[in-house]
Short mmCIF file of C-alpha atoms in Angstrom, two decimals:
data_model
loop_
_atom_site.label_atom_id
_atom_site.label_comp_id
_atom_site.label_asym_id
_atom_site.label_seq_id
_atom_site.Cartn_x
_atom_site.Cartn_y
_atom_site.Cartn_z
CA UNK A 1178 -7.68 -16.62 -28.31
CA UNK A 1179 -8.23 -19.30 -25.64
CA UNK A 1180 -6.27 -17.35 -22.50
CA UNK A 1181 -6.16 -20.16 -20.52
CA UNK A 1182 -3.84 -22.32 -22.61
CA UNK A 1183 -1.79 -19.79 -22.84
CA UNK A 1184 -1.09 -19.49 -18.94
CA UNK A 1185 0.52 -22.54 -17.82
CA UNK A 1186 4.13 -20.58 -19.37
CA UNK A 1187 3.45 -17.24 -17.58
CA UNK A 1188 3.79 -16.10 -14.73
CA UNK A 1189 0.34 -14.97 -12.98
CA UNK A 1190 -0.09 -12.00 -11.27
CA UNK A 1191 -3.16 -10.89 -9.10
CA UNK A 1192 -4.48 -7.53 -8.88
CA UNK A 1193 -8.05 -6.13 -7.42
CA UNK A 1194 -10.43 -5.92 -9.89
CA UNK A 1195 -12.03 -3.56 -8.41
CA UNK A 1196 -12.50 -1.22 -5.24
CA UNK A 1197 -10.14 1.50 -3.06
CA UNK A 1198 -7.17 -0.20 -4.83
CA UNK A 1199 -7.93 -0.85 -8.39
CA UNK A 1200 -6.86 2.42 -9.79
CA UNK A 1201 -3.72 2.88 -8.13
CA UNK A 1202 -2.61 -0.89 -9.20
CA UNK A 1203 -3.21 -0.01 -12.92
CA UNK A 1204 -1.07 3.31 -12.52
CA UNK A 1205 1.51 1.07 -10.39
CA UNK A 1206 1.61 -1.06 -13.25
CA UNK A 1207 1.94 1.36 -16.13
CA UNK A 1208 5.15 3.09 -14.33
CA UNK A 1209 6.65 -0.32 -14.14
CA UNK A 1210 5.52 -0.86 -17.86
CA UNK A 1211 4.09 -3.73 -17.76
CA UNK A 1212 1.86 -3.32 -20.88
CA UNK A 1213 -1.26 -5.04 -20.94
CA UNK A 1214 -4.77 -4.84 -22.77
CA UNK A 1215 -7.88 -6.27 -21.00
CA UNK A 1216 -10.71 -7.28 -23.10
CA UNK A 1217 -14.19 -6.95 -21.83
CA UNK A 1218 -15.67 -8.47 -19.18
CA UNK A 1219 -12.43 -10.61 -19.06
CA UNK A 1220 -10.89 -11.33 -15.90
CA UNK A 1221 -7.22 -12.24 -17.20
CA UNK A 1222 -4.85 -10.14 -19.62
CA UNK A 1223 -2.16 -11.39 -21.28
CA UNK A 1224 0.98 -9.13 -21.14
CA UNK A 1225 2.43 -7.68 -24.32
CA UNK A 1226 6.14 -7.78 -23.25
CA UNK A 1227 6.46 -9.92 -19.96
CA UNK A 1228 5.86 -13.81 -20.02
CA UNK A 1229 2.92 -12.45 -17.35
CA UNK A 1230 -0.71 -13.08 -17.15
CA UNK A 1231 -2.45 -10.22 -14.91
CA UNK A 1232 -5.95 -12.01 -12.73
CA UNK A 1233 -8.28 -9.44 -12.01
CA UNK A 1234 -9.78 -10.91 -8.18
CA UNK A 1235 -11.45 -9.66 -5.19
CA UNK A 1236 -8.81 -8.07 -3.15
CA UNK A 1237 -10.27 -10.42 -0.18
CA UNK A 1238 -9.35 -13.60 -2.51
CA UNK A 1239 -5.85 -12.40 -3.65
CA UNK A 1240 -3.84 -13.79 -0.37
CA UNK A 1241 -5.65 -17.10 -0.73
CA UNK A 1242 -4.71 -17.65 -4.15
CA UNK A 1243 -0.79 -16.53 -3.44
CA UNK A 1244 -0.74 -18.44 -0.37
CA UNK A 1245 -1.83 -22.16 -2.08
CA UNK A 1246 0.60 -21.27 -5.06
CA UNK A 1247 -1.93 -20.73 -7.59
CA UNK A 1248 -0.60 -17.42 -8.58
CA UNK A 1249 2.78 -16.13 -8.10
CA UNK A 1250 2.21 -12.30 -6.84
CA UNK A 1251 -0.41 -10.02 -6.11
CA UNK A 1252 -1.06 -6.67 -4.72
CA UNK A 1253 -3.60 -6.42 -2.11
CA UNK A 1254 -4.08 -4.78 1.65
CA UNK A 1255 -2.41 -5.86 4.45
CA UNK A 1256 -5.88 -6.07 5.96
CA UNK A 1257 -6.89 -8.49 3.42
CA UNK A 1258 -3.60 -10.70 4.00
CA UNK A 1259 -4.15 -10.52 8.21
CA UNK A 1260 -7.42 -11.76 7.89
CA UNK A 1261 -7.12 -14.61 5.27
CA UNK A 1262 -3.95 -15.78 7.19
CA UNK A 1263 -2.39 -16.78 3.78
CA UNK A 1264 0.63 -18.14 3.72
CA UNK A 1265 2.68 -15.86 1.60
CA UNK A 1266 5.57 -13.42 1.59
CA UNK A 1267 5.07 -9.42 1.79
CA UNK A 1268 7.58 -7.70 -0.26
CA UNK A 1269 6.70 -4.26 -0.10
CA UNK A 1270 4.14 -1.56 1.48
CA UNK A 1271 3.13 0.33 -2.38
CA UNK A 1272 1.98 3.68 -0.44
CA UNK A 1273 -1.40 4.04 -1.42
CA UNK A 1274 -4.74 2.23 -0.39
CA UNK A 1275 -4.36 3.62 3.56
CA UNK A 1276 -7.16 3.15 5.77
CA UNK A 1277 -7.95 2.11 9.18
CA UNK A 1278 -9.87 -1.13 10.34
CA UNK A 1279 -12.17 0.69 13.08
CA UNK A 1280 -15.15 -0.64 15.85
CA UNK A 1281 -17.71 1.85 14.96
CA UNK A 1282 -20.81 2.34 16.64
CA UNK A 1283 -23.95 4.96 16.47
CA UNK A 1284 -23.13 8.24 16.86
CA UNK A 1285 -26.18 8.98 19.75
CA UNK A 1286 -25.96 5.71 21.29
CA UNK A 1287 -24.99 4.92 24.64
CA UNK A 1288 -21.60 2.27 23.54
CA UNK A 1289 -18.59 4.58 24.20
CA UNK A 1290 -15.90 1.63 24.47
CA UNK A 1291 -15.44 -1.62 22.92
CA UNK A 1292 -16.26 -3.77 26.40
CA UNK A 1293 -19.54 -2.10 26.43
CA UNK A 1294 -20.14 -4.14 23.36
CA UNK A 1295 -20.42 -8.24 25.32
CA UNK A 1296 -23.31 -9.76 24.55
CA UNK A 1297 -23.99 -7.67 21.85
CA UNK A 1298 -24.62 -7.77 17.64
CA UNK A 1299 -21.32 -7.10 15.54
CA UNK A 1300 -21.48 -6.94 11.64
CA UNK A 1301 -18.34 -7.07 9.29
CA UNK A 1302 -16.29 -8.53 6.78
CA UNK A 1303 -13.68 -8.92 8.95
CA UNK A 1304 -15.11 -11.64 11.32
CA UNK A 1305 -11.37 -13.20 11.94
CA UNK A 1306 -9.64 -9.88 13.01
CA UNK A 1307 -12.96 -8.86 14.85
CA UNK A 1308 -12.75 -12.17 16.45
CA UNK A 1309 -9.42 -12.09 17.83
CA UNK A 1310 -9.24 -8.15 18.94
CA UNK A 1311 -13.06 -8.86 21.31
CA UNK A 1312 -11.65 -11.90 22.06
CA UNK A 1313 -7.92 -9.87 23.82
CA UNK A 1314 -10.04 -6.38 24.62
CA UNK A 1315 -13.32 -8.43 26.23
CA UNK A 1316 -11.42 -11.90 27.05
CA UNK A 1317 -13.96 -14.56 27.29
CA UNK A 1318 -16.97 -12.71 26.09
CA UNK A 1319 -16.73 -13.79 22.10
CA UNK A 1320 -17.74 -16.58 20.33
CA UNK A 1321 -18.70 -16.32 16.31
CA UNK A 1322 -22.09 -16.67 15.71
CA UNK A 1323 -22.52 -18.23 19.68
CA UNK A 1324 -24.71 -16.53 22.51
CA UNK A 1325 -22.27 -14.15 23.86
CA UNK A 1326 -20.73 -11.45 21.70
CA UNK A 1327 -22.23 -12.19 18.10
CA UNK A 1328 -19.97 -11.35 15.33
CA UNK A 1329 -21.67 -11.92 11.94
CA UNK A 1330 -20.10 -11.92 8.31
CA UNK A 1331 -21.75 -9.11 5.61
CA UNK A 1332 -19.68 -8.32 2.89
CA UNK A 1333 -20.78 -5.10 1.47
CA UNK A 1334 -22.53 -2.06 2.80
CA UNK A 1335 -21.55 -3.01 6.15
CA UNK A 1336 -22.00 0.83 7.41
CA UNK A 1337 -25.73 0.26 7.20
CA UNK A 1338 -26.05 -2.42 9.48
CA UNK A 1339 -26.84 -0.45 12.31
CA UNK A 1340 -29.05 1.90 11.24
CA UNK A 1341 -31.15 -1.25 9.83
CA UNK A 1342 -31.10 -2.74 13.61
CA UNK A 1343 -29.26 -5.60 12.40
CA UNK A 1344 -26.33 -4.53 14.56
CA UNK A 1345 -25.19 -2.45 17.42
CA UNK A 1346 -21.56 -2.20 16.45
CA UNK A 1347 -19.88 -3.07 13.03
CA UNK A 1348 -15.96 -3.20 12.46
CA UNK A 1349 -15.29 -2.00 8.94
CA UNK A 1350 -12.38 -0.02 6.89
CA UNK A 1351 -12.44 3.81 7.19
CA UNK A 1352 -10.72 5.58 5.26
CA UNK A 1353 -11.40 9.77 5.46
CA UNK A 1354 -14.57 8.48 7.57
CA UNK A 1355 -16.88 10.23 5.89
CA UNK A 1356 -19.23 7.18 4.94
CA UNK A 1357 -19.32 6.88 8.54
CA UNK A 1358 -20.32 10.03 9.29
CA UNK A 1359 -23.28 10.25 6.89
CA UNK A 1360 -24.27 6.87 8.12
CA UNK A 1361 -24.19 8.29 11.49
CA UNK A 1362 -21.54 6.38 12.98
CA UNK A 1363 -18.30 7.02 14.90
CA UNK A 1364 -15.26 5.16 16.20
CA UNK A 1365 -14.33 3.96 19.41
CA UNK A 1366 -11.27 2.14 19.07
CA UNK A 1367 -9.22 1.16 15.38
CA UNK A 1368 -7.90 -2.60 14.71
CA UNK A 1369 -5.41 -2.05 12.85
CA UNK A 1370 -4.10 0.26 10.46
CA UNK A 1371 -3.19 -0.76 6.53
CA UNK A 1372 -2.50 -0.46 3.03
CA UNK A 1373 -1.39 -1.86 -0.20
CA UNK A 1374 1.05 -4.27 -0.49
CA UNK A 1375 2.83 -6.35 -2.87
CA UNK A 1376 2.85 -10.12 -1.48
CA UNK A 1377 4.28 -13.19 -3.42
CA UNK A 1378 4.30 -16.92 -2.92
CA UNK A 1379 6.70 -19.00 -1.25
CA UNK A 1380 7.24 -20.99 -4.44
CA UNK A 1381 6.64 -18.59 -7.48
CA UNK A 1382 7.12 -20.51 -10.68
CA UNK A 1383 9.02 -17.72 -12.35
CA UNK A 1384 11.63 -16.16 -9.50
CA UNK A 1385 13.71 -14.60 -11.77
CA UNK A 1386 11.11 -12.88 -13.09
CA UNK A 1387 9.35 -12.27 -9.90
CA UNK A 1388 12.82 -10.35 -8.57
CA UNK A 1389 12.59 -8.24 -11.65
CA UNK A 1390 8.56 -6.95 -11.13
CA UNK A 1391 9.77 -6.45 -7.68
CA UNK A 1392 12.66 -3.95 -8.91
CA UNK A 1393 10.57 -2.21 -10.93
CA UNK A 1394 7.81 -1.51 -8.73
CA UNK A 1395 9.71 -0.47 -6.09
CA UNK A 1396 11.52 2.04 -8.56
CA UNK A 1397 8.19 3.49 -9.13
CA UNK A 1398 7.59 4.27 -5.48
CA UNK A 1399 10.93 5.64 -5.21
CA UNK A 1400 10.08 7.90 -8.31
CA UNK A 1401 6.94 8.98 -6.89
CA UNK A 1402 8.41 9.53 -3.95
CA UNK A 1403 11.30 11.45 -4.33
CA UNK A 1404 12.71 14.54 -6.45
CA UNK A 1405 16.56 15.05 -7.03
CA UNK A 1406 17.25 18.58 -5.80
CA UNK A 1407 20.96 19.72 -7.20
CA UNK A 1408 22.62 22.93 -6.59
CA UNK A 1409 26.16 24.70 -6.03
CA UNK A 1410 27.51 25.44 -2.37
CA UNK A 1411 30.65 26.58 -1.79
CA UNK A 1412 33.05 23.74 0.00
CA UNK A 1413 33.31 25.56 3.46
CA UNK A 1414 29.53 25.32 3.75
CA UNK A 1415 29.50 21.99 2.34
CA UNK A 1416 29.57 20.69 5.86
CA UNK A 1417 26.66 22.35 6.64
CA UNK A 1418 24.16 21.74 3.87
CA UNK A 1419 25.06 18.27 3.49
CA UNK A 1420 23.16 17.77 6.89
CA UNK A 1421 20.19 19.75 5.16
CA UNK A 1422 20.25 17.01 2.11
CA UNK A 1423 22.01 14.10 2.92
CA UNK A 1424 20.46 11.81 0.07
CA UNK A 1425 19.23 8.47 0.53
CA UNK A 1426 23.22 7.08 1.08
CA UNK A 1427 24.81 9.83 0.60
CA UNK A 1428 24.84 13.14 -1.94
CA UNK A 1429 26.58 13.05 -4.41
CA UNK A 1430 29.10 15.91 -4.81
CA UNK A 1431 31.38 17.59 -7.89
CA UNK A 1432 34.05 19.57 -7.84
CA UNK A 1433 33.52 22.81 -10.21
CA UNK A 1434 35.87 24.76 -12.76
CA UNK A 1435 35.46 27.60 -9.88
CA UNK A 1436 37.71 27.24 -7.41
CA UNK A 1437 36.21 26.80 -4.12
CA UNK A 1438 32.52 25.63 -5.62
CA UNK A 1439 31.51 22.49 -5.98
CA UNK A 1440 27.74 20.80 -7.34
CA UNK A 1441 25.66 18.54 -4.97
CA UNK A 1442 23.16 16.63 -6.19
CA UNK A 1443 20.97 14.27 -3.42
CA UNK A 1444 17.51 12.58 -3.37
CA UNK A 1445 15.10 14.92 -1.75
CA UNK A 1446 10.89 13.60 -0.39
CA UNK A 1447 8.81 15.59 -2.80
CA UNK A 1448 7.05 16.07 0.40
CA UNK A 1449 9.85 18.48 2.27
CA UNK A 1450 11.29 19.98 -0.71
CA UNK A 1451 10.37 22.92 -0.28
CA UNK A 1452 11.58 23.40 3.14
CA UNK A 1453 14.46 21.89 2.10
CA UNK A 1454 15.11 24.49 -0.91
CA UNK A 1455 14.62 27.36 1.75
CA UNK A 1456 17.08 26.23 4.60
CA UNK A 1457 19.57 25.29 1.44
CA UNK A 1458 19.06 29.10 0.35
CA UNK A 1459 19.16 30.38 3.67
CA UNK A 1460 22.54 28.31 3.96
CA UNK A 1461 24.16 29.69 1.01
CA UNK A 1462 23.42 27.47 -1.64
CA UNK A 1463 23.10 29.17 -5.36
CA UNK A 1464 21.45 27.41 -8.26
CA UNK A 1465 18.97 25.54 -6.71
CA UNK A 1466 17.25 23.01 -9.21
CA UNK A 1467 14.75 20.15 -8.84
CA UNK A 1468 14.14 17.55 -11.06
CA UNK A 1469 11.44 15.36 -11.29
CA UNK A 1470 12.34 11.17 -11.15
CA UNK A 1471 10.35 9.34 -13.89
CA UNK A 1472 12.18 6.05 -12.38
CA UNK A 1473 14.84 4.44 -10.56
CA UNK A 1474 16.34 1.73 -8.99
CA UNK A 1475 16.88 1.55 -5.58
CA UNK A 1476 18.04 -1.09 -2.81
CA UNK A 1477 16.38 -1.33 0.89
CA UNK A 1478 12.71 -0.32 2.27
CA UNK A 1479 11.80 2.37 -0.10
CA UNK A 1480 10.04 3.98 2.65
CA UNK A 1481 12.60 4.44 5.02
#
């Protein structure tokens, strides 16, 4: 099958090939099913039941391509969309892919802040955002590749610069900072913080459609995110544990054949459930159940 003639009627969608995110988007995709087969050392896949063609990129190229119109959405980190300056619309932080852009330095060297670092060598792949955070913490000692503060462009294994003497400072993406620990590195001051996101172009050719991957994925974070915890209070303490669970609007409460008792069910973060369950128990609630979401549908920042 020749893929590419069979693009120009689908809507393309760009996702890392590979890297910190790569995983994650092919899970993010399977909740939203969007079903999919990638052949071999192909870099597009057709999808089996969207009018969508999935472009496996760089992360670092994603915004670029999104941002001239060239592909419709894409998932990469908001680090990768500061520092291309693309031109395109964020729609969502996905929740995974969290790291910080850091100034590192060696660990037994003398550079304890970032001023201490004029007129010396900086390595990264970064050299935009490393430009403009010198350029407001050391004002008018950078210039890119000039005689002052020297911020060079390497675009792997940036960790190692220092040890090789190529640099005395690197700015670079840390994640549990580990790397940078065996490399024998540490941090003195952090860019910026980021993560996945889902970003789209200002002209998609398929909006429609685009609204609809939109909906889905963000029903998958909200699934992932959140359990539904029901149980039975009765209504004089309803007051009380509604404050306890009070749902993303609002819980959702039924009155029961027992006079007196009523059912209230209400979106619950997996991540405080079970506190919740114990100050629901230690309120009076009986019956306490959690389910698990598979998916949903849900208006609003999901991570509110």
């Amino acid at each position: 099958m020749d893929l590419v003639n069979h693009l120009s009627d689908r809507l393309l969608f760009a996702v890392p090939k590979k890297g910190r995110l790569h995983q994650n988007c092919l899970d993010l995709l399977h909740g939203a099913d969007i079903q999919f087969h990638r052949h071999s050392r192909l870099d597009i896949a057709l999808c089996i039941n969207h009018p969508i063609a999935l472009v496996f990129l760089p992360a670092a190229d994603i915004p670029v391509f999104v941002g001239e119109g060239r592909v419709g959405l894409g998932i990469t980190g908001q680090d990768q969309v500061a520092e291309s300056q693309a031109d395109v619309e964020e729609l969502m932080e996905l929740g995974f892919g969290k790291c910080k852009l850091q100034v590192q330095v060696p660990e037994k060297g003398p550079i304890q802040v970032p001023r201490e670092l004029i007129g010396k060598n900086i390595v990264t792949s970064f050299t935009l955002l490393a430009s403009e955070y010198f350029a407001r913490a050391t004002p008018r000692a950078i210039k890119v590749d000039g005689t002052v503060t020297r911020i060079k462009y390497v675009g792997g294994s940036v960790e190692a610069a220092c040890a090789l003497g190529v640099a005395d400072g690197i700015v670079d993406l840390v994640e549990s900072g580990e790397t940078m620990r065996a490399a024998g590195l540490k941090p003195i001051a952090t860019i910026l913080t980021t993560g996945a996101v889902l970003i789209k172009s200002k002209h998609p050719s398929n909006p429609t459609l685009v609204k609809t991957i939109e909906s889905r994925i963000r029903g998958v974070i909200v699934a992932k995110k959140y359990v539904l915890c029901t149980y039975n209070i009765s209504r004089d303490k309803l007051a009380a544990v509604t404050k306890v669970t009070p749902g993303k609007r609002a819980p959702t409460i039924t009155q029961l054949d027992e006079y007196g008792w009523v059912s209230v069910s209400a979106m619950v973060e997996k991540s405080s459930i079970a506190t919740v369950m114990d100050r629901l128990e230690e309120t009076g609630a009986e019956d306490i159940l959690v389910t698990q979401i598979s998916n949903s549908r849900s208006c609003g920042n999901v991570w509110d």
